[in-house]
């Protein structure tokens, strides 16, 4: 009689409820990783490496680890396993697919990698602050579980010949380059957390906005793949002096809360006013945004950063998203898709939630009239142009004393020869957006061209 642990994300041993409770019952255990329904290419790169590490870590305990590349094939997998074993129970930490009906009764679904149990919040909140206050006041997070104590009873002495090949990425320069930027897996996540607590946490409230510095934790891909437990972080840092950091974790909880009530939010604006709206847009502008050739240094530096490292600082995510939606008037769904393919931490709840937030069509959103100015933001958070110079080689000879963010307006003649001129006039694009958004009154507004959604 075997306990089957079905995992999606949750590639850790510490505080992994599905794994812990299976091992603790002293039953034979088989772990199966099931590919998520929505996974971007760059996050798949992360997953491949993370899975490899996780499986190697389980190897000494003789727990077979299998891989299912598509959850639609779950019945085939269960049928295959039943040739060899009898499944007593199935454990998961939540799944993005349904198990066949006959397995419902033996399925225990534990808490996903969130601080609070999503089902403890019985009413829908649309605004972050009351949500965060209420959940903290009324619910208590469960204490993180230790690493399971494996015993001989957990061993399964069987060699499988199917479902054993792990996913692989094609060899490419991009993936080789990404290896330089990241250490992946549970051990790396714990080390990053410790190092953040020791060296950056005390200055987080101030440092978190300066994208030219490395002031945030960069834990997002580790949290995305469950290499570290959100409850572990919260238990350690839930104090008055680290309130700001905890509230960022709170935004993560909120995105999942909203997604629970709006599973279609990847494509559909949460605010119905924006549902049928999107004017015609310029394909060349979209291409310039994707490739980092808009002529706005901070936007282009950020876009080249994400294409190289698979990550972008939160403030820059807000700036490039605002620029796409509110200056280029391009549907947010196209930016969301592009981010999803290029981020190591591309998250099915947080990414669409954040895009809707910036686009002004989410629940607790930036109002439509708040449009980030990339030149002023660059001046404020990268005053010496360190970040821009790092990502835009075109600025290698740009005079150190000149303002690398504001030259567009004040000294356009300083534009480096091999760098594009701005693709739009910032001021008039802003005015166009303000008048367009102001005039959206009812769900039905002229729809000249539909966003190309996949
Ligand atoms: C347009 C846009 C798209 C985004 N897409 C994603 C995404 O796909 N995946 C993702 O994890 N985050 C996303 N974010 C949120 C945020 O930018 C990242 O979580 C953050 O930059 C990760 O860096 P960090 O780990 O250093 O964060 P820290 O500042 O160290 O914060 C710690 C953790 O809190 C969580 N967190 C921080 N900020 C936010 C936030 N604004 N919303 C929700 N959770 C947050 C993350 O899990 C993060 O790792 C997006 C933001 C925007 C504006």
CSV table of N, CA, C and O and ligand atoms in Angstrom, one decimal, residues 192 196 204 208 214-224 233 244-255 311-322 335-336 339-340 343-358, ligand 1:
chain,number,residue,atom,x,y,z
A,192,UNK,N,20.0,32.1,0.2
A,192,UNK,CA,19.7,33.5,-0.2
A,192,UNK,C,18.9,34.2,0.9
A,192,UNK,O,19.0,35.3,1.2
A,196,UNK,N,20.0,37.5,2.8
A,196,UNK,CA,19.2,38.7,2.8
A,196,UNK,C,18.9,39.2,4.2
A,196,UNK,O,19.0,40.4,4.5
A,204,UNK,N,15.8,47.5,4.1
A,204,UNK,CA,14.9,47.1,3.1
A,204,UNK,C,13.9,48.3,2.8
A,204,UNK,O,13.6,48.6,1.6
A,208,UNK,N,14.6,49.1,-1.0
A,208,UNK,CA,13.8,48.3,-1.9
A,208,UNK,C,13.4,49.0,-3.2
A,208,UNK,O,13.1,48.3,-4.2
A,214,UNK,N,21.1,46.4,-5.1
A,214,UNK,CA,20.6,45.1,-5.0
A,214,UNK,C,19.9,45.0,-3.6
A,214,UNK,O,20.3,44.2,-2.8
A,215,UNK,N,18.8,45.8,-3.4
A,215,UNK,CA,18.2,45.9,-2.1
A,215,UNK,C,17.1,45.0,-1.7
A,215,UNK,O,16.6,45.0,-0.6
A,216,UNK,N,16.7,44.1,-2.6
A,216,UNK,CA,15.5,43.3,-2.3
A,216,UNK,C,16.1,41.8,-2.2
A,216,UNK,O,17.2,41.5,-2.4
A,217,UNK,N,15.2,40.9,-1.8
A,217,UNK,CA,15.6,39.6,-1.5
A,217,UNK,C,15.9,38.7,-2.7
A,217,UNK,O,16.6,37.7,-2.6
A,218,UNK,N,15.3,39.0,-3.8
A,218,UNK,CA,15.3,38.1,-5.0
A,218,UNK,C,14.9,36.7,-4.7
A,218,UNK,O,15.4,35.7,-5.3
A,219,UNK,N,14.0,36.6,-3.8
A,219,UNK,CA,13.5,35.2,-3.4
A,219,UNK,C,12.3,34.8,-4.3
A,219,UNK,O,11.8,33.7,-4.2
A,220,UNK,N,11.9,35.7,-5.2
A,220,UNK,CA,10.6,35.4,-6.0
A,220,UNK,C,10.7,34.1,-6.7
A,220,UNK,O,9.7,33.3,-6.7
A,221,UNK,N,11.7,33.7,-7.5
A,221,UNK,CA,11.7,32.4,-8.2
A,221,UNK,C,11.7,31.3,-7.2
A,221,UNK,O,11.1,30.2,-7.5
A,222,UNK,N,12.4,31.4,-6.1
A,222,UNK,CA,12.4,30.3,-5.1
A,222,UNK,C,11.0,30.1,-4.5
A,222,UNK,O,10.6,29.0,-4.3
A,223,UNK,N,10.3,31.3,-4.2
A,223,UNK,CA,9.0,31.1,-3.7
A,223,UNK,C,8.0,30.6,-4.8
A,223,UNK,O,7.1,29.8,-4.5
A,224,UNK,N,8.3,31.0,-6.0
A,224,UNK,CA,7.4,30.6,-7.2
A,224,UNK,C,7.4,29.1,-7.3
A,224,UNK,O,6.4,28.4,-7.5
A,233,UNK,N,9.3,32.0,6.1
A,233,UNK,CA,9.8,33.4,6.1
A,233,UNK,C,9.0,34.2,7.0
A,233,UNK,O,9.5,35.0,7.8
A,244,UNK,N,7.3,46.1,6.6
A,244,UNK,CA,7.3,46.4,5.1
A,244,UNK,C,7.5,45.1,4.3
A,244,UNK,O,6.8,44.9,3.3
A,245,UNK,N,8.5,44.4,4.7
A,245,UNK,CA,8.9,43.2,3.9
A,245,UNK,C,7.7,42.2,4.0
A,245,UNK,O,7.3,41.6,3.0
A,246,UNK,N,7.1,42.0,5.2
A,246,UNK,CA,6.0,41.1,5.4
A,246,UNK,C,4.8,41.5,4.5
A,246,UNK,O,4.1,40.7,4.0
A,247,UNK,N,4.6,42.9,4.4
A,247,UNK,CA,3.5,43.3,3.6
A,247,UNK,C,3.7,42.9,2.1
A,247,UNK,O,2.7,42.7,1.3
A,248,UNK,N,4.9,42.8,1.6
A,248,UNK,CA,5.2,42.4,0.2
A,248,UNK,C,4.7,40.9,0.1
A,248,UNK,O,4.1,40.5,-0.9
A,249,UNK,N,5.0,40.1,1.1
A,249,UNK,CA,4.5,38.7,1.1
A,249,UNK,C,3.0,38.8,1.1
A,249,UNK,O,2.3,37.9,0.6
A,250,UNK,N,2.4,39.8,1.8
A,250,UNK,CA,1.0,40.0,1.9
A,250,UNK,C,0.4,40.2,0.5
A,250,UNK,O,-0.7,39.7,0.2
A,251,UNK,N,1.1,41.0,-0.3
A,251,UNK,CA,0.6,41.2,-1.7
A,251,UNK,C,0.6,39.9,-2.5
A,251,UNK,O,-0.3,39.6,-3.3
A,252,UNK,N,1.5,39.0,-2.2
A,252,UNK,CA,1.5,37.7,-2.8
A,252,UNK,C,0.3,36.9,-2.4
A,252,UNK,O,-0.4,36.3,-3.3
A,253,UNK,N,0.0,37.0,-1.1
A,253,UNK,CA,-1.2,36.3,-0.6
A,253,UNK,C,-2.5,36.9,-1.3
A,253,UNK,O,-3.4,36.2,-1.7
A,254,UNK,N,-2.5,38.2,-1.4
A,254,UNK,CA,-3.6,38.9,-2.0
A,254,UNK,C,-3.9,38.5,-3.4
A,254,UNK,O,-5.0,38.3,-3.9
A,255,UNK,N,-2.8,38.4,-4.2
A,255,UNK,CA,-2.9,38.0,-5.6
A,255,UNK,C,-3.6,36.6,-5.7
A,255,UNK,O,-4.4,36.4,-6.5
A,311,UNK,N,14.8,38.2,-14.8
A,311,UNK,CA,14.3,38.8,-13.6
A,311,UNK,C,14.3,40.3,-13.8
A,311,UNK,O,15.0,40.9,-14.6
A,312,UNK,N,13.4,41.0,-13.1
A,312,UNK,CA,13.4,42.5,-13.1
A,312,UNK,C,12.9,43.0,-11.8
A,312,UNK,O,12.0,42.4,-11.1
A,313,UNK,N,13.5,44.1,-11.4
A,313,UNK,CA,13.2,44.7,-10.1
A,313,UNK,C,11.7,45.2,-10.1
A,313,UNK,O,11.2,45.6,-11.2
A,314,UNK,N,11.0,45.2,-9.0
A,314,UNK,CA,9.6,45.5,-8.9
A,314,UNK,C,9.3,46.9,-9.5
A,314,UNK,O,8.4,47.1,-10.2
A,315,UNK,N,10.1,47.9,-9.1
A,315,UNK,CA,9.8,49.3,-9.6
A,315,UNK,C,9.9,49.3,-11.1
A,315,UNK,O,9.2,50.0,-11.8
A,316,UNK,N,10.9,48.6,-11.7
A,316,UNK,CA,11.1,48.6,-13.1
A,316,UNK,C,9.9,47.8,-13.8
A,316,UNK,O,9.4,48.2,-14.9
A,317,UNK,N,9.4,46.8,-13.1
A,317,UNK,CA,8.2,46.1,-13.7
A,317,UNK,C,7.1,47.1,-13.8
A,317,UNK,O,6.4,47.1,-14.8
A,318,UNK,N,6.9,47.9,-12.7
A,318,UNK,CA,5.8,48.9,-12.8
A,318,UNK,C,6.1,49.9,-13.9
A,318,UNK,O,5.1,50.3,-14.6
A,319,UNK,N,7.3,50.3,-14.1
A,319,UNK,CA,7.6,51.4,-15.1
A,319,UNK,C,7.4,50.8,-16.5
A,319,UNK,O,6.8,51.5,-17.3
A,320,UNK,N,7.9,49.6,-16.8
A,320,UNK,CA,7.8,49.1,-18.2
A,320,UNK,C,6.4,48.8,-18.5
A,320,UNK,O,5.9,48.9,-19.6
A,321,UNK,N,5.6,48.3,-17.4
A,321,UNK,CA,4.2,47.9,-17.7
A,321,UNK,C,3.4,49.2,-17.9
A,321,UNK,O,2.6,49.3,-18.8
A,322,UNK,N,3.7,50.2,-17.1
A,322,UNK,CA,2.9,51.5,-17.3
A,322,UNK,C,3.2,52.1,-18.6
A,322,UNK,O,2.4,52.6,-19.3
A,335,UNK,N,1.6,42.4,-22.7
A,335,UNK,CA,2.7,42.6,-21.8
A,335,UNK,C,2.8,41.4,-20.8
A,335,UNK,O,3.8,40.9,-20.5
A,336,UNK,N,1.6,41.0,-20.3
A,336,UNK,CA,1.5,39.9,-19.3
A,336,UNK,C,2.1,38.6,-19.9
A,336,UNK,O,2.9,37.9,-19.3
A,339,UNK,N,5.9,39.0,-20.3
A,339,UNK,CA,6.6,38.7,-19.0
A,339,UNK,C,6.5,37.3,-18.7
A,339,UNK,O,7.5,36.7,-18.2
A,340,UNK,N,5.4,36.6,-18.9
A,340,UNK,CA,5.2,35.2,-18.5
A,340,UNK,C,6.3,34.3,-19.2
A,340,UNK,O,6.8,33.4,-18.6
A,343,UNK,N,10.1,35.7,-17.5
A,343,UNK,CA,10.5,35.8,-16.1
A,343,UNK,C,10.8,34.4,-15.5
A,343,UNK,O,10.0,33.4,-15.8
A,344,UNK,N,11.8,34.3,-14.7
A,344,UNK,CA,12.0,33.0,-14.0
A,344,UNK,C,11.0,32.9,-12.9
A,344,UNK,O,10.7,31.7,-12.5
A,345,UNK,N,10.4,34.0,-12.4
A,345,UNK,CA,9.4,33.8,-11.3
A,345,UNK,C,8.0,34.0,-11.9
A,345,UNK,O,7.0,34.2,-11.1
A,346,UNK,N,7.8,33.8,-13.2
A,346,UNK,CA,6.4,34.1,-13.8
A,346,UNK,C,5.4,33.3,-13.1
A,346,UNK,O,5.4,32.0,-13.1
A,347,UNK,N,4.5,33.9,-12.4
A,347,UNK,CA,3.5,33.3,-11.5
A,347,UNK,C,2.1,33.5,-12.1
A,347,UNK,O,1.7,34.6,-12.4
A,348,UNK,N,1.3,32.3,-12.1
A,348,UNK,CA,0.0,32.4,-12.7
A,348,UNK,C,-1.0,33.3,-12.0
A,348,UNK,O,-1.9,33.8,-12.6
A,349,UNK,N,-0.8,33.6,-10.7
A,349,UNK,CA,-1.7,34.5,-10.0
A,349,UNK,C,-1.1,35.9,-10.0
A,349,UNK,O,-1.7,36.9,-10.3
A,350,UNK,N,0.2,36.0,-9.6
A,350,UNK,CA,0.8,37.4,-9.3
A,350,UNK,C,1.0,38.2,-10.6
A,350,UNK,O,0.8,39.4,-10.7
A,351,UNK,N,1.4,37.5,-11.7
A,351,UNK,CA,1.7,38.2,-12.9
A,351,UNK,C,0.5,38.9,-13.5
A,351,UNK,O,0.5,40.1,-13.7
A,352,UNK,N,-0.6,38.2,-13.8
A,352,UNK,CA,-1.8,38.9,-14.3
A,352,UNK,C,-2.4,39.9,-13.3
A,352,UNK,O,-2.8,41.0,-13.7
A,353,UNK,N,-2.3,39.5,-12.0
A,353,UNK,CA,-2.8,40.5,-11.0
A,353,UNK,C,-2.1,41.8,-11.1
A,353,UNK,O,-2.6,42.9,-11.1
A,354,UNK,N,-0.7,41.7,-11.2
A,354,UNK,CA,0.1,42.9,-11.2
A,354,UNK,C,-0.1,43.7,-12.4
A,354,UNK,O,-0.1,44.9,-12.4
A,355,UNK,N,-0.2,43.0,-13.6
A,355,UNK,CA,-0.5,43.7,-14.8
A,355,UNK,C,-1.8,44.5,-14.8
A,355,UNK,O,-1.9,45.6,-15.2
A,356,UNK,N,-2.8,43.8,-14.2
A,356,UNK,CA,-4.1,44.5,-14.1
A,356,UNK,C,-4.0,45.7,-13.2
A,356,UNK,O,-4.6,46.8,-13.4
A,357,UNK,N,-3.2,45.6,-12.1
A,357,UNK,CA,-3.0,46.6,-11.2
A,357,UNK,C,-2.4,47.8,-11.9
A,357,UNK,O,-2.9,49.0,-11.7
A,358,UNK,N,-1.3,47.6,-12.6
A,358,UNK,CA,-0.7,48.7,-13.3
A,358,UNK,C,-1.6,49.3,-14.4
A,358,UNK,O,-1.7,50.5,-14.6
B,1,LIG,C1,3.8,44.1,-14.0
B,1,LIG,C2,4.3,43.2,-12.8
B,1,LIG,C3,4.4,41.8,-13.0
B,1,LIG,C4,4.9,41.0,-11.9
B,1,LIG,N1,5.0,39.7,-12.1
B,1,LIG,C5,5.3,38.9,-11.1
B,1,LIG,C6,5.4,37.5,-11.2
B,1,LIG,O1,5.1,36.9,-12.3
B,1,LIG,N2,5.9,36.7,-10.1
B,1,LIG,C7,6.2,37.3,-8.9
B,1,LIG,O2,6.6,36.6,-8.0
B,1,LIG,N3,6.1,38.6,-8.8
B,1,LIG,C8,5.7,39.4,-9.8
B,1,LIG,N4,5.6,40.8,-9.6
B,1,LIG,C9,5.7,41.3,-8.2
B,1,LIG,C10,7.1,41.8,-7.8
B,1,LIG,O3,7.7,42.6,-8.8
B,1,LIG,C11,8.1,40.7,-7.6
B,1,LIG,O4,7.5,39.7,-6.7
B,1,LIG,C12,9.4,41.2,-6.9
B,1,LIG,O5,10.0,42.1,-7.8
B,1,LIG,C13,10.3,40.0,-6.7
B,1,LIG,O6,11.6,40.5,-6.2
B,1,LIG,P1,12.1,40.1,-4.8
B,1,LIG,O7,11.9,38.7,-4.6
B,1,LIG,O8,13.4,40.7,-4.6
B,1,LIG,O9,11.0,40.9,-3.9
B,1,LIG,P2,11.1,41.4,-2.3
B,1,LIG,O10,10.9,42.8,-2.4
B,1,LIG,O11,12.3,40.9,-1.7
B,1,LIG,O12,9.8,40.7,-1.7
B,1,LIG,C14,9.7,39.4,-1.1
B,1,LIG,C15,8.7,38.6,-1.8
B,1,LIG,O13,7.4,39.2,-1.7
B,1,LIG,C16,6.6,38.9,-2.9
B,1,LIG,N5,6.3,40.2,-3.5
B,1,LIG,C17,7.1,41.3,-3.5
B,1,LIG,N6,6.5,42.3,-4.2
B,1,LIG,C18,5.3,41.8,-4.6
B,1,LIG,C19,4.2,42.3,-5.3
B,1,LIG,N7,4.2,43.6,-5.7
B,1,LIG,N8,3.1,41.5,-5.6
B,1,LIG,C20,3.1,40.2,-5.2
B,1,LIG,N9,4.1,39.7,-4.5
B,1,LIG,C21,5.2,40.4,-4.2
B,1,LIG,C22,7.5,38.1,-3.8
B,1,LIG,O14,7.2,36.7,-3.6
B,1,LIG,C23,8.9,38.4,-3.3
B,1,LIG,O15,9.8,37.4,-3.6
B,1,LIG,C24,5.1,41.6,-10.7
B,1,LIG,C25,5.0,43.0,-10.5
B,1,LIG,C26,4.6,43.8,-11.6
B,1,LIG,C27,4.5,45.3,-11.4
